[in-house]
PDB file of C-alpha atoms and ligand atoms in Angstrom:
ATOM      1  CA  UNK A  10    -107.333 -81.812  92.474  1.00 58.00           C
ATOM      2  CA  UNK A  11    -106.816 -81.120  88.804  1.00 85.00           C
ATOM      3  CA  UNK A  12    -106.314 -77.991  87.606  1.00 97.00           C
ATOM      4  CA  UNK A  13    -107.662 -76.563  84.498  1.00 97.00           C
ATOM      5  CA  UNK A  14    -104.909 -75.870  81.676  1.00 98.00           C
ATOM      6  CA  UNK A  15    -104.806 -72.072  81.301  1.00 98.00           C
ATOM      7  CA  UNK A  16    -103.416 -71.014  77.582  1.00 98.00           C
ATOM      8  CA  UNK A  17    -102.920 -66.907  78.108  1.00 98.00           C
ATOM      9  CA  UNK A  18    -101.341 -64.647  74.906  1.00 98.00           C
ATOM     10  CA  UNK A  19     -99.265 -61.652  75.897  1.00 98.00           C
ATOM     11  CA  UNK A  20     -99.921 -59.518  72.835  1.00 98.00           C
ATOM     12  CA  UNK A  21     -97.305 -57.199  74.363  1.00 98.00           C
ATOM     13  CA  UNK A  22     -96.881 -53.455  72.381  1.00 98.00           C
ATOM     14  CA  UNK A  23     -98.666 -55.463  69.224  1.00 98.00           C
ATOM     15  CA  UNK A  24    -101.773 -55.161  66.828  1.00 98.00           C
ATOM     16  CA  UNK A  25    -104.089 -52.254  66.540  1.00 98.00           C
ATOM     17  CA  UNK A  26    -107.849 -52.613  67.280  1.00 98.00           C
ATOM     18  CA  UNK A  27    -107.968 -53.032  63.436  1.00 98.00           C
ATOM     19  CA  UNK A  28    -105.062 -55.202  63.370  1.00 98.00           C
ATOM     20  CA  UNK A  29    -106.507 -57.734  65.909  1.00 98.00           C
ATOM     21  CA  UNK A  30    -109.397 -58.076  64.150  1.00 98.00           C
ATOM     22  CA  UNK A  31    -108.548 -61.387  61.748  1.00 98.00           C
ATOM     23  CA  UNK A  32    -106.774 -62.779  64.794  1.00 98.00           C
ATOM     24  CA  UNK A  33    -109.157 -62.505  67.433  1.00 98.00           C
ATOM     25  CA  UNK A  34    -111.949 -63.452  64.548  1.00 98.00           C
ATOM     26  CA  UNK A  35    -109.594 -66.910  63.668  1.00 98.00           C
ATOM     27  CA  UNK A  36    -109.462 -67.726  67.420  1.00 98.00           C
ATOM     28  CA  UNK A  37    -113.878 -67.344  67.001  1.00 97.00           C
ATOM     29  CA  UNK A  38    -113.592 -69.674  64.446  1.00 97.00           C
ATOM     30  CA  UNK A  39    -112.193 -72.508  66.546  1.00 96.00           C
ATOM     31  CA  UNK A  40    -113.483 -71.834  70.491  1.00 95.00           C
ATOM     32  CA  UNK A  41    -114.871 -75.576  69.617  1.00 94.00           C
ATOM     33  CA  UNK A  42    -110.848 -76.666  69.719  1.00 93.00           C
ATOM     34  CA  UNK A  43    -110.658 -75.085  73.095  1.00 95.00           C
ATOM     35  CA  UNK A  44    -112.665 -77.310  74.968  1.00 94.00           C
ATOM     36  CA  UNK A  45    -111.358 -78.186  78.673  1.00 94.00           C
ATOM     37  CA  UNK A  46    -108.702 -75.348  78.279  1.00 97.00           C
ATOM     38  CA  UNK A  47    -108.852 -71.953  79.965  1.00 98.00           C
ATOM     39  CA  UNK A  48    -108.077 -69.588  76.954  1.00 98.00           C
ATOM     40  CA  UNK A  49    -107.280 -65.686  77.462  1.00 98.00           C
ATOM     41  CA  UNK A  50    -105.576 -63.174  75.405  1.00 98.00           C
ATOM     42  CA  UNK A  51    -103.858 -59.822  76.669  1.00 99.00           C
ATOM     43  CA  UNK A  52    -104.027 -56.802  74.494  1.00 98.00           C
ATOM     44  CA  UNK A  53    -102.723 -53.844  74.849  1.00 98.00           C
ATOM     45  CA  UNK A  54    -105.187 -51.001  76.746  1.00 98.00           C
ATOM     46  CA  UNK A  55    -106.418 -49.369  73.449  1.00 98.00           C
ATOM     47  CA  UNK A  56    -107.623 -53.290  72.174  1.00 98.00           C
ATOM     48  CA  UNK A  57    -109.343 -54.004  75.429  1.00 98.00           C
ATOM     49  CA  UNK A  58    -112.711 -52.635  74.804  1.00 98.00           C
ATOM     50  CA  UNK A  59    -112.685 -53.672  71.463  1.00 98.00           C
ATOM     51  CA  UNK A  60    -111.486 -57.646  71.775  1.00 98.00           C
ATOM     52  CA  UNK A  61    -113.801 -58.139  74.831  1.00 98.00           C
ATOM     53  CA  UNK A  62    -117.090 -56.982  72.624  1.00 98.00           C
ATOM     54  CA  UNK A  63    -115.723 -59.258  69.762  1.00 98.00           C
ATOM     55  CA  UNK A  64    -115.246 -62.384  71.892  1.00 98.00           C
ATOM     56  CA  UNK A  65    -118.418 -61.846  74.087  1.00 97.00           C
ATOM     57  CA  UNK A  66    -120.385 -65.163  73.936  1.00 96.00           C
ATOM     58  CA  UNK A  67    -116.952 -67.248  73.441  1.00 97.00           C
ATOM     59  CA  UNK A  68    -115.118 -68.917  75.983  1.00 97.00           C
ATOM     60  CA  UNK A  69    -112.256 -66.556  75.282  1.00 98.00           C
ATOM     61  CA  UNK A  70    -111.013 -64.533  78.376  1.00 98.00           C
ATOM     62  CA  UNK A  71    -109.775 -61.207  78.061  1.00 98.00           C
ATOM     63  CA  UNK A  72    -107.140 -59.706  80.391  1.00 99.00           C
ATOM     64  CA  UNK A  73    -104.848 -56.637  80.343  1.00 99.00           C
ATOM     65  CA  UNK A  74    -100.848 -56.803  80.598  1.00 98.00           C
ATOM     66  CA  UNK A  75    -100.614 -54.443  83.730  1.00 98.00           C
ATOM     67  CA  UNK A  76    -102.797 -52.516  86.297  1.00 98.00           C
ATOM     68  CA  UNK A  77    -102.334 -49.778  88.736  1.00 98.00           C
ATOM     69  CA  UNK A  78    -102.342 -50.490  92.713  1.00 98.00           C
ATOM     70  CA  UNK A  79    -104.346 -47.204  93.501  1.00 98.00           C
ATOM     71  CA  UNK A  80    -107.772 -46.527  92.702  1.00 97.00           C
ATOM     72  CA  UNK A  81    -107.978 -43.711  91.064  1.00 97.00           C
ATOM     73  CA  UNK A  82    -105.905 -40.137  91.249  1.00 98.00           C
ATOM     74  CA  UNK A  83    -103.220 -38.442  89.673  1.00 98.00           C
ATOM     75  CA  UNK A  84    -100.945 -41.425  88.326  1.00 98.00           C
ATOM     76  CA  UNK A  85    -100.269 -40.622  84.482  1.00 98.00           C
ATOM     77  CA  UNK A  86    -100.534 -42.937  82.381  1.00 97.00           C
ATOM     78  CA  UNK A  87    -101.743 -45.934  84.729  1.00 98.00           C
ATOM     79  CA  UNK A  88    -105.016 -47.751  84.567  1.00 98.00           C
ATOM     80  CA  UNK A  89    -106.795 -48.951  87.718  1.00 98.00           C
ATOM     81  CA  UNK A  90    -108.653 -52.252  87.921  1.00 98.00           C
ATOM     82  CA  UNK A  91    -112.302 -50.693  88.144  1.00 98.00           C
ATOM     83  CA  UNK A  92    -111.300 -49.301  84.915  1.00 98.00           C
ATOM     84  CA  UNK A  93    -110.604 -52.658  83.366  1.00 98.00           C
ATOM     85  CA  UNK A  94    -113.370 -54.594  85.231  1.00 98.00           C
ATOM     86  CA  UNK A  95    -115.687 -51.563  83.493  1.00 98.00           C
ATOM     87  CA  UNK A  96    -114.216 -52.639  79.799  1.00 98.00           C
ATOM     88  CA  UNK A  97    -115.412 -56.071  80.847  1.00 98.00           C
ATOM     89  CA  UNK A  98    -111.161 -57.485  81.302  1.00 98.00           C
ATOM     90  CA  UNK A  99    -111.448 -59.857  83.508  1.00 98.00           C
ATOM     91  CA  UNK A 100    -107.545 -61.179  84.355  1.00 98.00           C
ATOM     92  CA  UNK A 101    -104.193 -59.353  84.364  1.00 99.00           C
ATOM     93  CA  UNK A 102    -100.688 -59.774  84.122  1.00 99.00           C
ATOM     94  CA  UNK A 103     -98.512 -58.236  86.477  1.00 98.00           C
ATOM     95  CA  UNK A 104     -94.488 -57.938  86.922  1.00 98.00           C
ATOM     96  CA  UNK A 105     -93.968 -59.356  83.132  1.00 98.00           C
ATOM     97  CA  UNK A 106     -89.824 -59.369  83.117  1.00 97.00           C
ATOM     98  CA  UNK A 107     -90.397 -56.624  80.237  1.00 97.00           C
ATOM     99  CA  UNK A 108     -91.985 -54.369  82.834  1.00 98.00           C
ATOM    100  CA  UNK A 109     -89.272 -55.251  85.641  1.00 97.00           C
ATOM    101  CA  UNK A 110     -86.364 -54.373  82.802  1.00 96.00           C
ATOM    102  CA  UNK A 111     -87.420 -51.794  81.070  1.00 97.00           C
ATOM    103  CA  UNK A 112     -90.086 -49.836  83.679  1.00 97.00           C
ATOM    104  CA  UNK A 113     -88.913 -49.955  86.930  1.00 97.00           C
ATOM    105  CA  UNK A 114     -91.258 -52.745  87.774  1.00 98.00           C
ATOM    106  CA  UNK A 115     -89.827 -54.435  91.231  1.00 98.00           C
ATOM    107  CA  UNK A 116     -91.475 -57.325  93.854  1.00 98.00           C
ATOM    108  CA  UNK A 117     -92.614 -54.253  96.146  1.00 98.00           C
ATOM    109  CA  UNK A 118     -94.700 -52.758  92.868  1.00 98.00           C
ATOM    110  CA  UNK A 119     -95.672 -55.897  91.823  1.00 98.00           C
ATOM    111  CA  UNK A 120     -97.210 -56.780  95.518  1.00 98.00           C
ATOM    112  CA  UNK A 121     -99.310 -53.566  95.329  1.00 98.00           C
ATOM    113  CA  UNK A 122    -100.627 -54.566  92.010  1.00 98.00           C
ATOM    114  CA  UNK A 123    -101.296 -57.559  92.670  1.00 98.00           C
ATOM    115  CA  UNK A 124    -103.557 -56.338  96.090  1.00 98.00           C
ATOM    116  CA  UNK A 125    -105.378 -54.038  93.802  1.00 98.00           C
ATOM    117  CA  UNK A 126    -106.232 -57.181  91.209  1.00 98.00           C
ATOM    118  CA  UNK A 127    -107.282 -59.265  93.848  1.00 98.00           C
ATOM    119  CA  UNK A 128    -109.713 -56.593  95.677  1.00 98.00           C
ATOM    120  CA  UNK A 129    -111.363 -56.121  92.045  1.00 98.00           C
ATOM    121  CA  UNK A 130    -112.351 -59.959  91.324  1.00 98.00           C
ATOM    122  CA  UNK A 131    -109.020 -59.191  88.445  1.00 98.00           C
ATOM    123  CA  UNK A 132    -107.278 -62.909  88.292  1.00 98.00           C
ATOM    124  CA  UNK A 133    -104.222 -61.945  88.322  1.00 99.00           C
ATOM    125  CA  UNK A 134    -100.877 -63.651  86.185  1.00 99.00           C
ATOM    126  CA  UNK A 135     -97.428 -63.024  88.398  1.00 98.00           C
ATOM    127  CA  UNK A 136     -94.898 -63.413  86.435  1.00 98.00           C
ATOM    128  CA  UNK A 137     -91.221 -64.149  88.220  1.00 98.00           C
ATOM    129  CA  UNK A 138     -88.217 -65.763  86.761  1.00 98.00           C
ATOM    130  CA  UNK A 139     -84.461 -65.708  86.497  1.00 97.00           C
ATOM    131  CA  UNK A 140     -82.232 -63.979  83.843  1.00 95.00           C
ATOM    132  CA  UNK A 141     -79.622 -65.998  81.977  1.00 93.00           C
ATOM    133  CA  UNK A 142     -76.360 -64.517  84.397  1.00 93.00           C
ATOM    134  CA  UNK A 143     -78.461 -65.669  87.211  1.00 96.00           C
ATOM    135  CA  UNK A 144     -79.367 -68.659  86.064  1.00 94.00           C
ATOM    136  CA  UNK A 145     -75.300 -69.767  84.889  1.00 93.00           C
ATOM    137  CA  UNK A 146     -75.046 -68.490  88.814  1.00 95.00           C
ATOM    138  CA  UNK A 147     -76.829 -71.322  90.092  1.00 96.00           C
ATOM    139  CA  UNK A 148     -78.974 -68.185  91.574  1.00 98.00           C
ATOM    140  CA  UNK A 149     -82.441 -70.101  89.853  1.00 97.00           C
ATOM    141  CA  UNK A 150     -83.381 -71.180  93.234  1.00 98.00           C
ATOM    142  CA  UNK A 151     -82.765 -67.882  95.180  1.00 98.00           C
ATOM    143  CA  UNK A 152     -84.563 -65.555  92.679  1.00 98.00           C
ATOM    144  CA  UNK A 153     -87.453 -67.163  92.255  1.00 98.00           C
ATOM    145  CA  UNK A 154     -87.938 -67.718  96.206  1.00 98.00           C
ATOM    146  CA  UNK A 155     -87.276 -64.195  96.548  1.00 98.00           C
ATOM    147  CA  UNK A 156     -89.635 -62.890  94.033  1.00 98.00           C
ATOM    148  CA  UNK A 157     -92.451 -65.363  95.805  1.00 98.00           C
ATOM    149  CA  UNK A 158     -91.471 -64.196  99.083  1.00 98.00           C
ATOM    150  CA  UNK A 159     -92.127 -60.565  98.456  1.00 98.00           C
ATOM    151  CA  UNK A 160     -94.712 -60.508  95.468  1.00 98.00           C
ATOM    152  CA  UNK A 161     -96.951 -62.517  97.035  1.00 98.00           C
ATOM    153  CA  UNK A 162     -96.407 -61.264 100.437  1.00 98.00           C
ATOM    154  CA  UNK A 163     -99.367 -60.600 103.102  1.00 98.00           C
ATOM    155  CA  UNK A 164    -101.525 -62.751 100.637  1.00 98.00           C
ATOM    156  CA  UNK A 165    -104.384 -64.701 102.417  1.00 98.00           C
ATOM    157  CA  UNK A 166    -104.265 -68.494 100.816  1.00 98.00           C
ATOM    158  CA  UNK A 167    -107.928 -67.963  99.549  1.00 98.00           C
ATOM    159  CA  UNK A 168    -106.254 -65.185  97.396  1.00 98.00           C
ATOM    160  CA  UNK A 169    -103.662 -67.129  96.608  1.00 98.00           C
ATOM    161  CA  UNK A 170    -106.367 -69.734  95.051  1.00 98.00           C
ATOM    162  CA  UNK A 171    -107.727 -66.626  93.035  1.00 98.00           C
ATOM    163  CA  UNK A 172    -103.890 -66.224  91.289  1.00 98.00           C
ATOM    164  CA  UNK A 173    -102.083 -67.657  88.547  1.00 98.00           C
ATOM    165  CA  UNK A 174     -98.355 -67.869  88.898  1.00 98.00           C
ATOM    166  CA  UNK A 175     -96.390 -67.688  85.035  1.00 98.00           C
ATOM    167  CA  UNK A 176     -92.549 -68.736  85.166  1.00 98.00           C
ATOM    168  CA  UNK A 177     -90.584 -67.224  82.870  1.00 97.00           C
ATOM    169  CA  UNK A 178     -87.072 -67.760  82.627  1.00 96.00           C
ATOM    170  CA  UNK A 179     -85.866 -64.405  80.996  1.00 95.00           C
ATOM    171  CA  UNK A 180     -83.492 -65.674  78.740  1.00 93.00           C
ATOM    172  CA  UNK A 181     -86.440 -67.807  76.855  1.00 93.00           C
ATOM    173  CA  UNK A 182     -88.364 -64.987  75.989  1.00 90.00           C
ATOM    174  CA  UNK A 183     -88.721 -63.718  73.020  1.00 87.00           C
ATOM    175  CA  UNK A 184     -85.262 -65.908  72.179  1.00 89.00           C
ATOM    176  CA  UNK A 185     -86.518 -68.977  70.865  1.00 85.00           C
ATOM    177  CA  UNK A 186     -84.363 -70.399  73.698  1.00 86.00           C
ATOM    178  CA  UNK A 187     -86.843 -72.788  75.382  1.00 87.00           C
ATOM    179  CA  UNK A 188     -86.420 -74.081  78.954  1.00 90.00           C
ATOM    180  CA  UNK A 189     -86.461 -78.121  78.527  1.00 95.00           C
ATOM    181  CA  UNK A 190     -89.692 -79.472  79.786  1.00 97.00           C
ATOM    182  CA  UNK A 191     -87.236 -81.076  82.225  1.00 97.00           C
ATOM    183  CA  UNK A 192     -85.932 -77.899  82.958  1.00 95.00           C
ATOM    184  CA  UNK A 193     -88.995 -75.818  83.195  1.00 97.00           C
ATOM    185  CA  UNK A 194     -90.763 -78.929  85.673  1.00 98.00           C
ATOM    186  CA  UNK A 195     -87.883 -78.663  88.000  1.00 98.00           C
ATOM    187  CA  UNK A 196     -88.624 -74.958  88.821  1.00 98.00           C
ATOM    188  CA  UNK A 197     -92.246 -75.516  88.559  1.00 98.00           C
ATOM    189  CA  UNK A 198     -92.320 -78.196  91.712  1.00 98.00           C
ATOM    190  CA  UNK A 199     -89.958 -76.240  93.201  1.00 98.00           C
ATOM    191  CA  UNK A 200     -92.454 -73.247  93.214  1.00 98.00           C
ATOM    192  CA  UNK A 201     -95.201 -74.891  94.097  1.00 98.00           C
ATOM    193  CA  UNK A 202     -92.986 -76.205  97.221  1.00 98.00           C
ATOM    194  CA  UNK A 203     -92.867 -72.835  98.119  1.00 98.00           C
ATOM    195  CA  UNK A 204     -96.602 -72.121  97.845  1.00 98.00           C
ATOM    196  CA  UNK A 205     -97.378 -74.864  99.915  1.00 98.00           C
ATOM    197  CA  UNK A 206     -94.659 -73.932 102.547  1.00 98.00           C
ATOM    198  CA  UNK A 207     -96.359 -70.818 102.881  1.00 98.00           C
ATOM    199  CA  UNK A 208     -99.666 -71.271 102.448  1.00 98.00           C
ATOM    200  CA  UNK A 209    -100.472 -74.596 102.482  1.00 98.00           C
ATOM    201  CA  UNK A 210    -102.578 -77.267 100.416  1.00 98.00           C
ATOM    202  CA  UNK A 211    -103.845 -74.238  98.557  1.00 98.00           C
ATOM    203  CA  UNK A 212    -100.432 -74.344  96.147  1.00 98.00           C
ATOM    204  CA  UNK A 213    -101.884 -77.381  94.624  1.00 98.00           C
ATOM    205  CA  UNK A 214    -104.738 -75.980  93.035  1.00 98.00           C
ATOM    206  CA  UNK A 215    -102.922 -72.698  91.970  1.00 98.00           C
ATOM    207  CA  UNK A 216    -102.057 -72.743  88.042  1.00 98.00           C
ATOM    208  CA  UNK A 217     -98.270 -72.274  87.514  1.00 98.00           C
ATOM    209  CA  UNK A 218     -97.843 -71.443  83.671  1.00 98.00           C
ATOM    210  CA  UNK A 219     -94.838 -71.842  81.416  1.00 97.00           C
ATOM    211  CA  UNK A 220     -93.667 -68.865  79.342  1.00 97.00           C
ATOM    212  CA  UNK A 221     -90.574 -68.407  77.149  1.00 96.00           C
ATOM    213  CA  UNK A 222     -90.339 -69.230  73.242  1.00 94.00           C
ATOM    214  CA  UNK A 223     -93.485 -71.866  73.699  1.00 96.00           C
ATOM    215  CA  UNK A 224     -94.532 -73.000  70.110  1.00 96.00           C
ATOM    216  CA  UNK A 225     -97.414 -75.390  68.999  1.00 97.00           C
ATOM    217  CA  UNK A 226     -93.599 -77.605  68.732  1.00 96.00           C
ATOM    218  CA  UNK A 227     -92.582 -77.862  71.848  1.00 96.00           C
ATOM    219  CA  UNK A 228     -96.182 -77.225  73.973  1.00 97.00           C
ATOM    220  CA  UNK A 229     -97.043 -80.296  74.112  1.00 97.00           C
ATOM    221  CA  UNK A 230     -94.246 -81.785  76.015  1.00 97.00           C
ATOM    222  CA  UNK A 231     -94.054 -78.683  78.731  1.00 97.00           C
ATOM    223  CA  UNK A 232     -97.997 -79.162  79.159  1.00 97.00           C
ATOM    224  CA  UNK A 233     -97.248 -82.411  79.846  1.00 97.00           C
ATOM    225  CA  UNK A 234     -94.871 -81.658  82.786  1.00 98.00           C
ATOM    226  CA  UNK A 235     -96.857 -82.671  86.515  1.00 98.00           C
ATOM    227  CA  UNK A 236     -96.465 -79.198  87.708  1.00 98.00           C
ATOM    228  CA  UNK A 237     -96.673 -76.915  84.443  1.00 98.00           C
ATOM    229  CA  UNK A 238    -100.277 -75.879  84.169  1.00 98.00           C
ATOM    230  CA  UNK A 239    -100.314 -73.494  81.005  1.00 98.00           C
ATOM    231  CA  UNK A 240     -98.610 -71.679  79.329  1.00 98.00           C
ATOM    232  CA  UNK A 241     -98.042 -67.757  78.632  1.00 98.00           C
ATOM    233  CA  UNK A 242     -97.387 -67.037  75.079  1.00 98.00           C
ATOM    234  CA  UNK A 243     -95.259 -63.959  73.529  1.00 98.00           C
ATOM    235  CA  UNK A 244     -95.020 -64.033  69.991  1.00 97.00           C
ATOM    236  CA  UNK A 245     -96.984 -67.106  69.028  1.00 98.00           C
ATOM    237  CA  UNK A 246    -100.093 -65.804  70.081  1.00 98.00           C
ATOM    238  CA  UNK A 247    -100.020 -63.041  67.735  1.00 98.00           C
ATOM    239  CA  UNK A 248    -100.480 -65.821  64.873  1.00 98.00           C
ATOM    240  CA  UNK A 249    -103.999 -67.527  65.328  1.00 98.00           C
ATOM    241  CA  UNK A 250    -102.578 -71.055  63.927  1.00 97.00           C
ATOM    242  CA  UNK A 251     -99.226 -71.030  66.179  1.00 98.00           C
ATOM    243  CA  UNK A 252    -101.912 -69.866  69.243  1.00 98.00           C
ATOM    244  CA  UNK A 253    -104.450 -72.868  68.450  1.00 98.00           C
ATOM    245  CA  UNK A 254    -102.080 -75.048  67.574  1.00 97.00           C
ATOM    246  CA  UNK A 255    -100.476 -74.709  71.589  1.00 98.00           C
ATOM    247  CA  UNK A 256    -104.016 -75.287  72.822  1.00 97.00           C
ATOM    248  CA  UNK A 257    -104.414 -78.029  70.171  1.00 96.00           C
ATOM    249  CA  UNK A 258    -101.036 -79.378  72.383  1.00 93.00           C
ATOM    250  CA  UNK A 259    -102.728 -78.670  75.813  1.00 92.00           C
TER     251      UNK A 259
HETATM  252  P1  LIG B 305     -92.423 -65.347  74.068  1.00 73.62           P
HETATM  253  O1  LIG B 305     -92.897 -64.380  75.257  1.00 73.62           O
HETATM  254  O2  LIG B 305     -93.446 -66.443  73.978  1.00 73.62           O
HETATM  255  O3  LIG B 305     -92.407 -64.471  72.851  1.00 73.62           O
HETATM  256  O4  LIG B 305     -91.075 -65.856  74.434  1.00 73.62           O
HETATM  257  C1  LIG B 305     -93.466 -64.905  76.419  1.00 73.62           C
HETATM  258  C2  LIG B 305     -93.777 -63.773  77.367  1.00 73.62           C
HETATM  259  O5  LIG B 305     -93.007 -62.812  77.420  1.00 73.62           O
HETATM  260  O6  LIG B 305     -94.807 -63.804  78.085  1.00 73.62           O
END
C-alpha cells in the first residue's frame, strides 16, 4: 500500500513562543502547498500549547521531541503523554541521537517511552542510527538491528502500524553531511527487512523517515528513494522557506 509522505521539523532547544510566531504563521500561509503530505512540527515543551492553538484548523500536526514512560509521579523535569495529549500534541519523537549522546537516552529508555506513546494514541517518531566510527566500522548493519531489536521490543504489529521509524545517521546531523539517497535507501530496505522479519506485512505500511542535513536541495531525490517515506528536519525547519520548500520536494 502507499504510504503517506510524513515531513516532521525537530525544532530542537530553538525559538521562543514569540519567536515561533512568523514561522509557524509562514507555514499558515501555505498549508495549500502541503497537500498529500503529512506535515508536523516539534517544539520545544514551553511552544507546545502555544503552536497547537495557532495551527488549529490547519493540517499542521504538532508533536513534542520527548515524553516520559510513567504516568505521572516524582520524575523532575519529565512530561508524561496525558500531559501532551491535554496541550492537544498529538506525535512524539523519542531516542533523537541528541538525547542518546548527551542525556543518557539508551534502547531500554527508549522502549519504555515508546510503550507510554503508544498507550496514549501519541504517534510516536523512533529515531535509531549509526555514528560516523561505526559506520567506517562496517557496524551500519549491526547498530541499527540492534537498536530495532530492543526499541521496539514486545511491540504488537498493530502498534507497530501506529509508529514512525526516522533514520538518522549521526554523522549527517546537524553537519551538512548528507547520506546519498543511495546511501540512505540501502539502510532504509534494510530496516524495513527487519520490520517485516519481525512483525510481518505490517513493515510495509510503517513510514521510515530520512533525517540528517535534508535541504529543499537534496529532498527531493531522498523522497524519491522506494523505502524513504519522509523526512525529519533539524535546522531547515526552523526557516519557513527551507521547511516548504522540502515539502514542495515531497
Ligand atoms: P538536521 O537535524 O536536519 O539539522 O541535520 C536532523 C535531526 O536531528 O532530526
Amino acid at each position: 500500500m502507499a504510504r503517506r509522505t510524513l515531513i516532521a521539523g525537530n525544532w530542537k532547544m530553538n525559538l521562543t513562543v514569540a519567536e515561533a510566531q512568523p514561522l509557524v504563521a509562514a507555514l499558515k500561509a501555505r498549508t495549500a502547498a502541503m497537500a498529500g503530505v503529512d506535515v508536523a512540527v516539534c517544539p520545544p515543551f514551553t511552544s507546545l500549547a502555544a503552536v497547537v492553538a495557532a495551527t488549529a484548523g490547519t493540517p499542521i500536526q504538532v508533536g513534542a521531541q520527548n515524553v516520559h514512560w510513567e504516568q505521572a509521579g516524582a520524575f523532575t523535569g519529565e512530561v508524561s503523554a496525558a500531559m501532551l495529549r491535554e496541550v492537544g500534541v498529538t506525535c512524539v519523537i523519542i531516542g533523537h541521537s541528541e538525547r542518546r549522546q548527551y542525556f543518557g537516552e539508551t534502547d531500554a529508555t527508549v522502549n519504555a517511552r515508546l510503550r507510554a506513546a503508544l498507550g496514549s494514541g501519541l504517534m510516536p517518531i523512533v529515531c535509531i542510527g549509526e555514528t560516523l566510527r561505526q559506520r567506517d566500522a562496517g557496524e551500519t548493519e549491526a547498530v541499527v538491528r540492534g537498536q530495532v531489536a530492543e526499541g521496539l521490543a514486545g511491540l504488537t504489529p498493530e502498534q507497530l502500524g501506529r509508529s514512525v521509524i526516522a533514520y538518522e545517521p549521526v554523522w549527517a546531523i546537524g553537519t551538512g553531511r548528507t547520506a546519498t539517497p543511495e546511501q540512505a535507501q540501502e539502510v532504509h530496505r534494510f530496516l524495513r527487512g527487519l520490520l517485516r522479519d519481525a512483525f510481518g506485512g505490517v513493515a510495509e505500511e510503517v513510514r521510515i523517515l530520512y533525517g540528517g542535513s535534508m535541504k529543499p536541495g537534496n529532498a527531493a531525490s531522498l523522497l524519491a528513494q522506494a523505502d524513504i517515506d519522509g523526512g525529519l528536519i533539524g535546522g531547515a525547519s526552523l526557516k519557513a522557506e527551507d521547511f516548504l520548500g522540502i515539502i514542495a520536494g515531497a
